[in-house]
Amino acid sequence: MIKFLIKGLIRDKSRSRLPIIVVTIGVALTVLMHAYITGFMGDTVEMNAKFTNGHVKVMTSAYAENMSQLPNDLALLEAGKHLEELRRRYPDFEWTARIQFGGLVDVPDSIGETRSQGPAIGIGVDLLSANTGEPERLNLKKSLVKGNLPVRPGEILLSDAFATKLQVVPGDRITLIGSTMNGSMAMHNFVVSGTVSFGIELLDRGTLVADVEDVRLALDMPDAAGELLGYSAGGFYDDDHTLAMADDFNASYKDSDDAYAPVMKGLSQQGNMGMYVQMSKVWSAYISLVFVFAMSLVLWNAGLLGGLRRYGEIGIRLAMGEEKGHVYRTMIYESVFIGLAGSLTGTALGLFFAWLIQTYGIDISGMMKGASVMMPTTIRARITPMDFYLGFIPGLISTVTGTMLSGIGIYKRQTAMLFKELEA
Amino acid sequence: MEINTMITIRNLEKRFPVGKDEFIALRDINLVFGAGEFAGLIGPSGSGKTTLLNILGSLDVPSSGEAVVLGYSIGNLNAKQAAKLRKEKLGFIFQSYNLLAVHTVFENVEFPLLLLNIPKDERNRMVMDALEWVGLTGKVRSKPPQLSGGECQRVAIARAMVKKPSLVLADEPTANLDAANSHHILKTMETLNRELKTTFIFATHDDKVISYLRRKIFLLDGRVDKDEVISAR
């Protein structure tokens, strides 16, 4: 009997191949859409984490209160000692010192007169120490447009658009004019080693990237750092985990009334990033839910129609003496098979396309011109564990539910009408 | 006579609700069918012949009175028992063949035997026997869409006969066939009736079928109008 049913299932393309194709497409779209939304939302969060916020950030309490003003006069002293302690307490995070600063870039001509000038924001990052992960984290190598990365003290990177505006090429000297940690005027010369384009409109307008030791020297901040950033070893931001870690760290200093005592803040506790993280979670869940629901309806109907289409065949089987319960069960088994086959194929297909988008990305730089938020110009999907089972909700559950509902017709069906129906 | 009685119908009545009223499809039916009969329920549309066939086939139950088929009182059977009766003792032939299109001729005829869990070797032999009765051994691997209407109905007859049921119920079996095919089908069924002693009951208003019947039960407005036995055939 089972062989008979399997033969029927395989030979009747509209009962096997077509439903499997429909389920496969539905599941693949669900998986792909979820990975895409997760990646899109997560990319923006990660981008902010890499350039400014870290997954967690340690700074002085006073600095934290005025964080948006980048108050380096409130920077953390003995940064090296703090970094060591953080590495010891939280070894599953990578820790690094950063100094964010603002200033004016002056480009002198051959006789030292100002040739061009422009305001800039700068980041002091660890570029030169052994085993530093910063150039990779900021994707500096791939972002390089001209020249090369700094390899010795005194070298600096400029965003390519800014360099073009200032008419600067690698090898030129520039002067950074800013203020020291103590509030006095700072002037420091750098050699431009190269230009970079991050693909982030906000950064590409006017950014400097220099080694943190050079920035310390320029701004008179020996062993100080505005911020100590922590990045989870897995590379992805986990809000719950980082907030718990911040609570743990801050508990050590809860009784301190020192304005310069360190404080740790998770990414979602910094500025409006909390709102963005929440929004990205909610929207990601909402969009995925709507899509899963829509796909569920489609596949539910496919299951329903598949059952109704077989009304005649089921009528014959009932007339031949097959019990209703047996007919119903075989229909369910078939839909489980179709749902499983379609869900497995669809999940594999969806993951494949998601992997392609995760690896190669979709370039949206054309749409990002003039953007004032830090968003990536390449959208990438992000495959999460959920993508491995999410598709089974519409693929398996909805297909089987649709069949179960249409199968109820078997129980409700009056056998007395069989002759009449089968004559139709 | 009692030993050969297959069906006993006593004071049978069948009513259907129509809005707040009731439509009486069958009333005061009293009939007895013996083994090996080749009988027909004849009448115009709405005369109640299909309703009576449904009751005899355990597809419906009487509203009152009694129909005893092969010792089973139809009104007292639950769905499972009715399905068992159909599976083991009854064969059905439909006007539009109702073959399973994706299955071969062999598999269509084999299906009732699968429900009965008959072993493979015996099943194969029974299917081939049935196909031989209807002259279709050469079409074993063909599928219904590849067959003519007459051939399809012969497959349906083989399917109904393969388990050698005691009773075959045929509802307008020639309605979709031309005259030549109708006669071919009817001769096949007549031969099977003679050789296997299977009882055939038809619901029909086709003269070609009527001409083959050995018993003609005329129904009019849900009542038996006339019950003729032709012994000469």
XYZ file of C-alpha atoms in Angstrom:
657
model
C 0.000 0.000 0.000
C 2.828 2.399 0.909
C 4.582 1.598 -2.378
C 1.308 2.266 -4.206
C 0.943 5.656 -2.539
C 4.594 6.606 -3.152
C 4.224 5.688 -6.832
C 1.168 7.916 -7.057
C 2.982 10.738 -5.286
C 6.029 10.588 -7.526
C 4.126 10.180 -10.783
C 1.575 12.891 -10.101
C 3.763 15.935 -10.671
C 1.080 18.333 -9.498
C 0.940 16.392 -6.230
C 4.680 16.156 -5.621
C 6.989 18.213 -7.840
C 4.838 21.341 -7.998
C 4.109 21.528 -4.233
C 7.776 20.836 -3.468
C 8.810 23.649 -5.835
C 6.281 26.023 -4.236
C 7.448 25.112 -0.722
C 11.109 25.362 -1.779
C 10.646 28.850 -3.210
C 8.641 30.015 -0.200
C 11.158 28.669 2.294
C 14.161 29.963 0.323
C 12.625 33.452 0.230
C 11.874 33.325 3.962
C 15.428 32.284 4.861
C 17.011 34.762 2.470
C 14.800 37.628 3.630
C 15.529 36.915 7.286
C 19.289 36.724 6.719
C 19.134 39.885 4.602
C 17.172 41.875 7.175
C 19.412 40.622 10.001
C 22.487 41.534 7.983
C 21.190 44.943 6.940
C 20.195 45.917 10.450
C 23.279 44.315 12.004
C 25.672 45.911 9.481
C 24.759 49.400 10.584
C 25.180 48.430 14.234
C 28.534 46.755 13.530
C 29.699 49.699 11.455
C 29.076 52.049 14.358
C 30.703 49.559 16.723
C 33.849 49.325 14.629
C 34.355 53.031 14.072
C 33.057 54.733 17.174
C 31.170 52.758 19.785
C 32.808 49.374 20.191
C 30.647 46.559 21.487
C 31.482 48.040 24.874
C 33.315 51.228 25.694
C 35.249 52.105 28.871
C 35.872 55.763 29.658
C 35.820 58.072 32.648
C 32.440 58.890 34.151
C 32.918 62.523 33.255
C 33.820 61.675 29.650
C 30.781 59.416 29.435
C 28.500 62.259 30.475
C 29.785 64.492 27.664
C 30.651 61.784 25.183
C 29.140 63.544 22.170
C 31.631 66.425 22.613
C 34.691 64.089 22.567
C 36.082 65.754 25.727
C 39.678 64.530 25.722
C 40.416 66.710 28.744
C 38.371 64.086 30.639
C 40.229 61.139 29.108
C 41.239 58.050 31.028
C 44.776 58.086 32.401
C 46.941 55.000 32.832
C 45.178 53.482 29.848
C 47.732 50.685 29.590
C 46.984 49.493 33.101
C 43.243 49.607 32.483
C 43.648 47.667 29.232
C 45.590 44.960 31.047
C 42.878 44.682 33.685
C 40.134 44.490 31.043
C 41.999 41.791 29.116
C 42.359 39.803 32.334
C 38.741 40.173 33.451
C 37.092 39.778 30.052
C 39.364 37.594 27.931
C 36.593 36.779 25.425
C 36.752 40.394 24.242
C 39.462 42.154 22.242
C 40.449 45.463 23.855
C 41.997 48.513 22.255
C 42.596 52.180 23.062
C 41.140 54.909 20.881
C 41.261 58.701 20.869
C 38.641 60.573 18.912
C 39.411 64.191 18.255
C 38.498 67.141 16.131
C 40.802 69.688 14.551
C 41.813 71.729 11.601
C 44.044 70.338 8.889
C 46.390 72.830 7.331
C 48.264 72.022 4.132
C 51.370 74.168 3.595
C 52.877 75.009 0.224
C 56.583 74.846 -0.615
C 57.387 77.947 1.452
C 55.238 76.994 4.434
C 52.264 79.177 3.615
C 48.780 77.687 3.886
C 47.776 76.137 0.580
C 44.472 74.723 1.785
C 42.656 74.068 5.044
C 39.710 72.083 6.290
C 38.035 70.846 9.481
C 38.418 67.175 10.225
C 37.477 64.525 12.697
C 40.228 62.143 13.635
C 40.615 58.730 15.157
C 43.726 57.614 16.928
C 43.890 53.848 16.636
C 46.537 51.259 17.305
C 48.083 50.912 13.858
C 51.689 50.090 14.597
C 51.922 47.686 17.528
C 52.484 44.001 16.870
C 49.346 41.841 16.528
C 47.023 44.831 16.422
C 43.612 44.001 15.021
C 42.629 47.576 14.312
C 43.614 47.916 10.629
C 41.623 44.776 9.874
C 38.694 45.882 12.061
C 38.485 49.207 10.238
C 39.037 47.453 6.921
C 41.873 49.882 6.172
C 43.734 47.736 3.651
C 40.679 47.303 1.442
C 39.689 50.927 1.957
C 43.043 52.199 0.716
C 42.692 54.287 -2.445
C 46.197 55.731 -2.814
C 49.526 55.182 -1.095
C 49.898 52.749 1.782
C 49.021 52.302 5.426
C 51.206 54.053 8.031
C 54.225 51.909 8.793
C 56.172 54.305 10.962
C 55.339 57.008 13.512
C 54.305 60.362 12.096
C 52.323 58.960 9.180
C 48.610 59.542 8.724
C 45.721 58.461 6.496
C 43.208 60.913 5.044
C 39.838 60.110 3.631
C 40.176 60.242 -0.145
C 37.431 62.812 -0.687
C 39.014 65.059 1.966
C 42.473 64.652 0.404
C 41.077 65.547 -3.009
C 39.413 68.615 -1.522
C 42.677 69.676 0.127
C 44.682 68.701 -2.987
C 46.882 66.407 -0.958
C 48.616 63.283 -2.248
C 50.569 60.617 -0.363
C 53.932 61.966 0.697
C 52.640 65.494 1.373
C 52.977 67.000 4.815
C 49.984 68.293 6.717
C 49.617 70.080 10.036
C 46.964 69.138 12.552
C 45.822 72.088 14.622
C 43.790 71.139 17.695
C 43.820 71.332 21.452
C 45.784 69.277 23.942
C 44.329 67.293 26.798
C 45.103 70.245 29.032
C 43.325 72.775 26.846
C 46.291 74.432 25.192
C 46.741 74.678 21.449
C 48.298 71.720 19.730
C 50.081 71.686 16.377
C 51.576 68.550 14.995
C 52.960 67.624 11.594
C 52.140 64.375 9.820
C 53.120 62.839 6.517
C 50.228 61.554 4.464
C 50.962 57.867 3.787
C 47.763 57.170 1.895
C 44.124 57.968 1.307
C 41.163 55.776 2.166
C 37.517 55.489 1.266
C 35.394 53.703 3.861
C 32.232 53.610 1.837
C 30.519 55.513 4.650
C 29.466 58.912 3.490
C 29.812 60.511 6.926
C 33.421 59.332 7.360
C 34.496 59.919 3.797
C 33.809 63.640 4.007
C 36.735 64.492 6.299
C 38.454 61.896 8.437
C 41.997 61.374 9.671
C 43.317 58.052 10.893
C 46.594 58.051 12.768
C 48.402 55.774 15.165
C 47.164 56.294 18.714
C 50.717 56.961 19.988
C 51.098 59.789 17.447
C 47.783 61.263 18.565
C 48.876 60.996 22.199
C 52.012 62.892 21.267
C 50.103 65.495 19.275
C 47.462 66.101 21.923
C 49.769 65.687 24.885
C 47.994 62.627 26.242
C 50.760 60.307 27.498
C 49.319 56.846 28.363
C 45.849 58.346 28.138
C 42.931 57.348 25.964
C 39.545 58.882 25.435
C 38.020 55.439 25.101
C 38.924 51.800 25.569
C 36.860 49.752 23.179
C 35.975 46.109 23.570
C 34.919 43.788 20.721
C 33.461 40.348 21.209
C 35.693 37.644 19.807
C 32.767 36.303 17.737
C 32.613 39.595 15.885
C 28.885 40.204 16.395
C 27.201 42.429 18.931
C 25.160 40.648 21.606
C 23.178 43.244 23.505
C 22.209 41.112 26.507
C 25.731 39.783 27.004
C 27.446 43.170 26.777
C 24.953 44.864 29.096
C 25.506 42.129 31.677
C 29.245 42.598 31.291
C 28.915 46.374 31.731
C 26.892 45.841 34.906
C 29.570 43.510 36.210
C 32.356 45.991 35.480
C 30.512 49.010 36.849
C 29.703 47.173 40.093
C 33.425 47.409 40.950
C 33.204 51.221 40.944
C 29.670 51.804 42.177
C 30.786 53.355 45.446
C 33.332 55.652 43.820
C 32.500 59.347 43.551
C 35.622 59.983 41.430
C 34.609 61.725 38.188
C 37.584 60.037 36.527
C 36.671 56.515 37.649
C 36.187 54.200 34.688
C 32.714 53.314 33.552
C 31.708 50.720 30.962
C 28.843 51.250 28.553
C 27.437 48.747 26.108
C 26.838 49.894 22.539
C 23.129 50.278 23.157
C 23.863 52.575 26.140
C 25.743 55.072 24.023
C 23.899 58.056 22.573
C 21.005 57.062 20.349
C 22.480 53.643 19.565
C 20.147 52.072 22.140
C 17.179 53.240 20.160
C 18.776 51.987 16.967
C 19.573 48.557 18.443
C 16.022 48.257 19.737
C 14.619 49.469 16.443
C 16.754 47.040 14.500
C 15.623 44.177 16.737
C 11.964 45.126 16.472
C 12.033 45.802 12.737
C 14.043 42.698 12.047
C 11.549 40.618 14.024
C 8.564 42.463 12.544
C 9.654 42.146 8.929
C 10.607 38.506 9.409
C 7.288 37.815 11.135
C 5.260 39.467 8.387
C 7.191 37.573 5.746
C 6.920 34.248 7.571
C 3.188 34.882 8.049
C 2.676 35.775 4.386
C 4.630 32.729 3.268
C 2.683 30.600 5.732
C -0.585 31.749 4.168
C 0.699 30.965 0.683
C 1.898 27.493 1.645
C -1.145 26.844 3.791
C -3.277 27.534 0.716
C -1.039 25.367 -1.408
C -1.609 22.530 1.053
C -5.329 23.266 1.115
C -5.638 23.301 -2.678
C -3.503 20.185 -2.936
C -5.984 18.401 -0.677
C -9.057 19.723 -2.462
C -7.620 18.795 -5.857
C -7.622 15.186 -4.766
C -11.265 15.127 -3.791
C -12.092 12.736 -6.642
C -9.259 10.335 -5.912
C -10.159 10.274 -2.232
C -13.792 9.627 -3.133
C -12.771 6.559 -5.136
C -10.638 5.278 -2.296
C -13.524 5.709 0.149
C -15.935 3.943 -2.199
C -13.461 1.058 -2.520
C -13.664 0.617 1.247
C -10.588 2.491 2.499
C -11.283 3.918 5.931
C -11.523 7.675 6.302
C -8.886 7.695 9.027
C -6.446 5.856 6.774
C -7.054 8.227 3.867
C -6.574 11.207 6.177
C -3.376 9.839 7.669
C -1.849 9.100 4.267
C -2.630 12.663 3.175
C -0.836 14.002 6.252
C 2.176 11.723 5.670
C 2.391 12.973 2.102
C 2.239 16.610 3.188
C 4.927 15.960 5.822
C 7.120 14.494 3.087
C 6.436 17.432 0.763
C 6.940 19.950 3.577
C 10.198 18.338 4.675
C 11.586 17.979 1.153
C 10.615 21.547 0.269
C 11.861 22.982 3.566
C 15.231 21.240 3.351
C 15.762 22.241 -0.283
C 14.446 25.749 0.326
C 16.607 26.244 3.414
C 19.698 25.072 1.521
C 18.857 27.353 -1.397
C 18.056 30.316 0.853
C 21.268 29.828 2.829
C 23.267 29.628 -0.398
C 21.934 32.953 -1.676
C 22.258 34.473 1.803
C 25.885 33.295 1.861
C 26.472 34.950 -1.517
C 25.078 38.242 -0.224
C 26.960 37.823 3.042
C 30.229 37.269 1.169
C 29.919 39.643 -1.758
C 27.265 42.115 -0.574
C 25.033 44.442 -2.558
C 26.501 47.838 -3.439
C 24.104 50.670 -2.532
C 26.675 53.478 -2.569
C 24.648 55.285 -5.242
C 21.804 55.691 -2.775
C 24.013 56.848 0.103
C 25.333 60.110 -1.363
C 24.997 62.907 1.228
C 23.851 60.555 3.993
C 24.337 61.939 7.496
C 24.141 58.610 9.318
C 26.868 56.044 9.532
C 25.517 53.325 7.261
C 27.427 50.880 5.101
C 27.387 51.392 1.348
C 27.424 47.640 0.849
C 24.566 45.659 2.320
C 25.434 42.181 3.468
C 23.184 39.381 4.667
C 24.027 37.718 7.943
C 23.345 34.025 8.436
C 22.281 33.254 12.001
C 21.322 29.916 13.612
C 17.667 30.883 13.213
C 18.012 30.732 9.426
C 18.561 26.993 9.680
C 15.088 26.342 11.109
C 12.970 29.434 10.421
C 11.895 28.199 6.973
C 10.347 25.100 8.476
C 7.541 27.227 9.976
C 5.945 28.056 6.637
C 7.479 25.093 4.820
C 6.463 22.237 7.053
C 3.956 23.468 9.604
C 1.812 25.513 7.193
C 1.825 22.887 4.470
C 0.762 20.177 6.891
C -1.819 22.453 8.548
C -3.312 23.306 5.140
C -3.568 19.634 4.276
C -5.047 18.808 7.671
C -7.728 21.446 7.181
C -8.603 20.316 3.673
C -8.562 16.730 4.941
C -11.249 17.543 7.475
C -13.503 17.581 4.407
C -13.006 13.825 4.272
C -14.605 13.418 7.666
C -17.367 15.866 6.925
C -17.998 14.376 3.521
C -21.220 12.460 3.172
C -20.399 9.124 1.638
C -23.955 9.137 0.305
C -22.877 11.854 -2.128
C -19.963 9.842 -3.470
C -21.765 8.459 -6.500
C -23.116 11.864 -7.409
C -19.737 13.566 -6.874
C -17.817 10.950 -8.745
C -20.166 11.280 -11.690
C -19.416 15.007 -11.907
C -34.471 -19.705 -1.512
C -33.509 -18.354 1.912
C -29.942 -19.651 1.486
C -29.544 -17.651 -1.714
C -30.972 -14.383 -0.419
C -28.419 -11.587 -0.690
C -30.450 -8.504 -0.011
C -33.655 -8.016 1.904
C -35.359 -4.652 1.925
C -38.310 -4.149 4.227
C -40.552 -1.075 4.405
C -37.577 1.102 3.514
C -38.031 4.821 3.483
C -35.464 7.545 2.818
C -36.140 11.176 3.574
C -33.908 14.196 2.933
C -34.369 17.532 4.663
C -35.141 20.337 2.226
C -35.228 23.594 4.173
C -37.876 23.127 6.829
C -39.574 20.354 4.881
C -38.594 16.858 3.977
C -38.254 15.269 0.588
C -39.156 11.603 0.512
C -36.806 9.953 -1.982
C -37.855 6.366 -1.284
C -41.003 5.061 0.336
C -42.335 1.645 1.248
C -39.692 -0.322 -0.622
C -39.855 -4.055 -0.169
C -37.510 -6.135 -2.287
C -35.498 -9.313 -2.077
C -32.469 -10.073 -4.257
C -31.052 -13.540 -4.600
C -27.498 -14.561 -5.395
C -26.475 -14.295 -9.044
C -29.179 -11.845 -10.092
C -28.625 -9.460 -13.003
C -31.103 -6.803 -12.008
C -31.689 -3.155 -12.691
C -33.316 -0.248 -10.923
C -34.949 1.600 -13.773
C -36.554 4.971 -13.713
C -36.299 8.591 -14.710
C -34.148 11.123 -12.861
C -35.410 11.682 -9.320
C -37.112 8.306 -9.129
C -34.817 7.210 -6.288
C -32.676 4.604 -8.054
C -29.275 6.102 -7.087
C -30.489 6.650 -3.516
C -31.423 2.988 -3.270
C -28.084 1.987 -4.812
C -26.304 4.153 -2.211
C -28.099 2.389 0.609
C -27.326 -1.050 -0.814
C -23.683 0.003 -1.146
C -23.540 1.101 2.536
C -22.873 4.652 1.398
C -26.124 5.850 2.973
C -28.588 4.627 5.572
C -32.355 4.271 5.462
C -34.470 6.797 7.394
C -36.787 4.006 8.417
C -37.335 0.367 7.565
C -34.479 -2.026 6.990
C -31.970 -3.003 4.324
C -30.015 -6.163 5.038
C -27.130 -6.694 2.617
C -25.175 -9.944 2.866
C -26.387 -10.321 6.430
C -25.469 -6.784 7.510
C -28.223 -4.385 8.483
C -27.067 -1.211 6.745
C -28.784 1.108 9.216
C -26.859 -0.373 12.127
C -23.355 -0.177 10.651
C -20.901 2.454 11.822
C -18.517 4.115 9.318
C -15.771 1.578 9.947
C -18.067 -1.420 9.527
C -19.584 0.094 6.385
C -16.089 0.616 4.930
C -15.239 -3.001 5.786
C -18.366 -4.240 4.008
C -17.517 -2.221 0.902
C -13.898 -3.339 1.012
C -14.623 -7.054 1.365
C -17.936 -7.751 -0.282
C -18.943 -5.009 -2.707
C -17.742 -3.750 -6.053
C -18.641 -0.420 -7.621
C -18.779 0.653 -11.246
C -19.220 4.342 -11.979
C -20.541 6.172 -15.010
C -17.250 8.082 -15.498
C -14.935 5.114 -14.685
C -13.110 6.974 -11.880
C -9.772 5.330 -12.444
C -6.646 6.704 -10.804
C -5.012 8.491 -13.720
C -1.381 8.253 -12.585
C -1.549 4.529 -11.945
C -1.299 1.811 -14.566
C -4.165 -0.482 -15.514
C -2.543 -3.187 -13.372
C -2.234 -0.889 -10.346
C -5.822 0.360 -10.658
C -7.121 -3.187 -10.610
C -4.694 -4.119 -7.850
C -5.867 -1.327 -5.502
C -8.863 -3.144 -3.872
C -6.563 -6.115 -3.182
C -4.030 -3.860 -1.457
C -6.789 -2.732 0.900
C -7.435 -6.388 1.682
C -3.719 -7.047 2.380
C -3.589 -9.949 -0.068
C -0.020 -11.299 -0.583
C 1.811 -10.121 -3.688
C 1.909 -13.378 -5.654
C -1.768 -14.054 -5.123
C -2.520 -10.410 -5.893
C -0.672 -10.566 -9.209
C -2.530 -13.703 -10.196
C -5.919 -12.221 -9.274
C -5.221 -8.989 -11.179
C -4.175 -10.884 -14.299
C -7.266 -13.090 -14.030
C -9.495 -10.017 -13.785
C -7.798 -8.375 -16.756
C -8.229 -11.560 -18.739
C -11.992 -11.539 -18.000
C -12.260 -8.085 -19.561
C -9.723 -8.752 -22.349
C -7.121 -6.219 -21.284
C -4.042 -8.322 -20.509
C -2.218 -6.484 -23.280
C -2.753 -3.109 -21.587
C -1.269 -3.929 -18.191
C 1.260 -1.094 -18.245
C -0.979 1.492 -19.915
C -2.389 4.374 -17.934
C -6.048 5.485 -18.116
C -5.370 8.564 -20.288
C -3.920 6.231 -22.925
C -7.106 4.122 -23.082
C -10.421 4.557 -24.905
C -13.638 5.085 -22.926
C -14.651 1.469 -23.455
C -11.277 0.216 -22.267
C -11.460 2.457 -19.198
C -14.846 1.044 -18.266
C -13.483 -2.481 -18.736
C -10.662 -1.617 -16.326
C -13.303 -0.326 -13.902
C -15.174 -3.622 -14.229
C -11.951 -5.565 -13.613
C -11.319 -3.393 -10.543
C -14.830 -4.076 -9.247
C -14.559 -7.812 -9.959
C -10.957 -8.559 -8.970
C -11.770 -9.447 -5.366
C -14.717 -11.546 -6.572
C -17.285 -9.588 -4.603
C -20.674 -11.010 -3.837
C -22.399 -7.915 -5.144
C -21.532 -5.336 -7.817
C -23.406 -2.048 -7.921
C -23.222 -0.170 -11.202
C -24.534 3.347 -11.601
C -25.244 4.199 -15.256
C -22.171 2.234 -16.437
C -22.770 2.857 -20.145
C -23.748 6.516 -20.019
C -20.424 7.696 -21.454
C -20.026 4.936 -24.024
C -21.143 4.473 -27.621
C -23.447 1.599 -28.579
C -20.703 -0.838 -29.601
C -18.720 -0.299 -26.417
C -21.881 -0.428 -24.301
C -22.786 -3.852 -25.691
C -19.217 -5.056 -25.207
C -19.252 -3.944 -21.573
C -22.673 -5.414 -20.899
C -21.722 -8.742 -22.457
C -18.605 -8.812 -20.289
C -20.651 -8.176 -17.160
C -23.258 -10.732 -18.191
C -20.523 -13.346 -18.697
C -18.972 -12.569 -15.316
C -22.381 -12.794 -13.698
C -22.932 -16.229 -15.208
C -19.456 -17.610 -14.608
C -18.716 -16.158 -11.157
C -22.300 -16.025 -9.882
C -21.793 -12.395 -8.865
C -24.942 -10.394 -8.307
C -25.160 -7.239 -10.420
C -27.541 -4.419 -9.634
C -27.674 -1.496 -12.033
C -29.192 1.935 -11.716
C -30.045 2.941 -15.259
C -32.441 4.393 -17.754
C -30.401 3.259 -20.759
C -32.363 0.921 -23.052
C -29.204 -0.951 -23.972
C -28.636 -1.892 -20.346
C -32.309 -2.650 -19.803
C -32.259 -5.103 -22.701
C -29.643 -7.226 -20.897
C -31.386 -7.333 -17.499
C -33.012 -10.473 -16.202
C -34.927 -8.519 -13.601
C -36.298 -5.021 -14.084
C -37.446 -3.013 -11.097
C -39.196 0.150 -12.229
C -39.124 3.015 -9.741
C -41.406 5.976 -9.934
C -41.451 8.815 -7.422
C -39.579 6.717 -4.871
C -41.858 3.694 -5.054
C -41.521 0.348 -6.784
C -43.865 0.657 -9.712
C -43.216 -2.713 -11.301
C -40.905 -5.675 -10.625
C -40.448 -7.863 -13.687
C -38.442 -11.059 -13.844
C -37.436 -12.176 -17.336
C -36.424 -15.760 -17.098
C -35.942 -16.337 -20.804
C -32.465 -14.711 -21.087
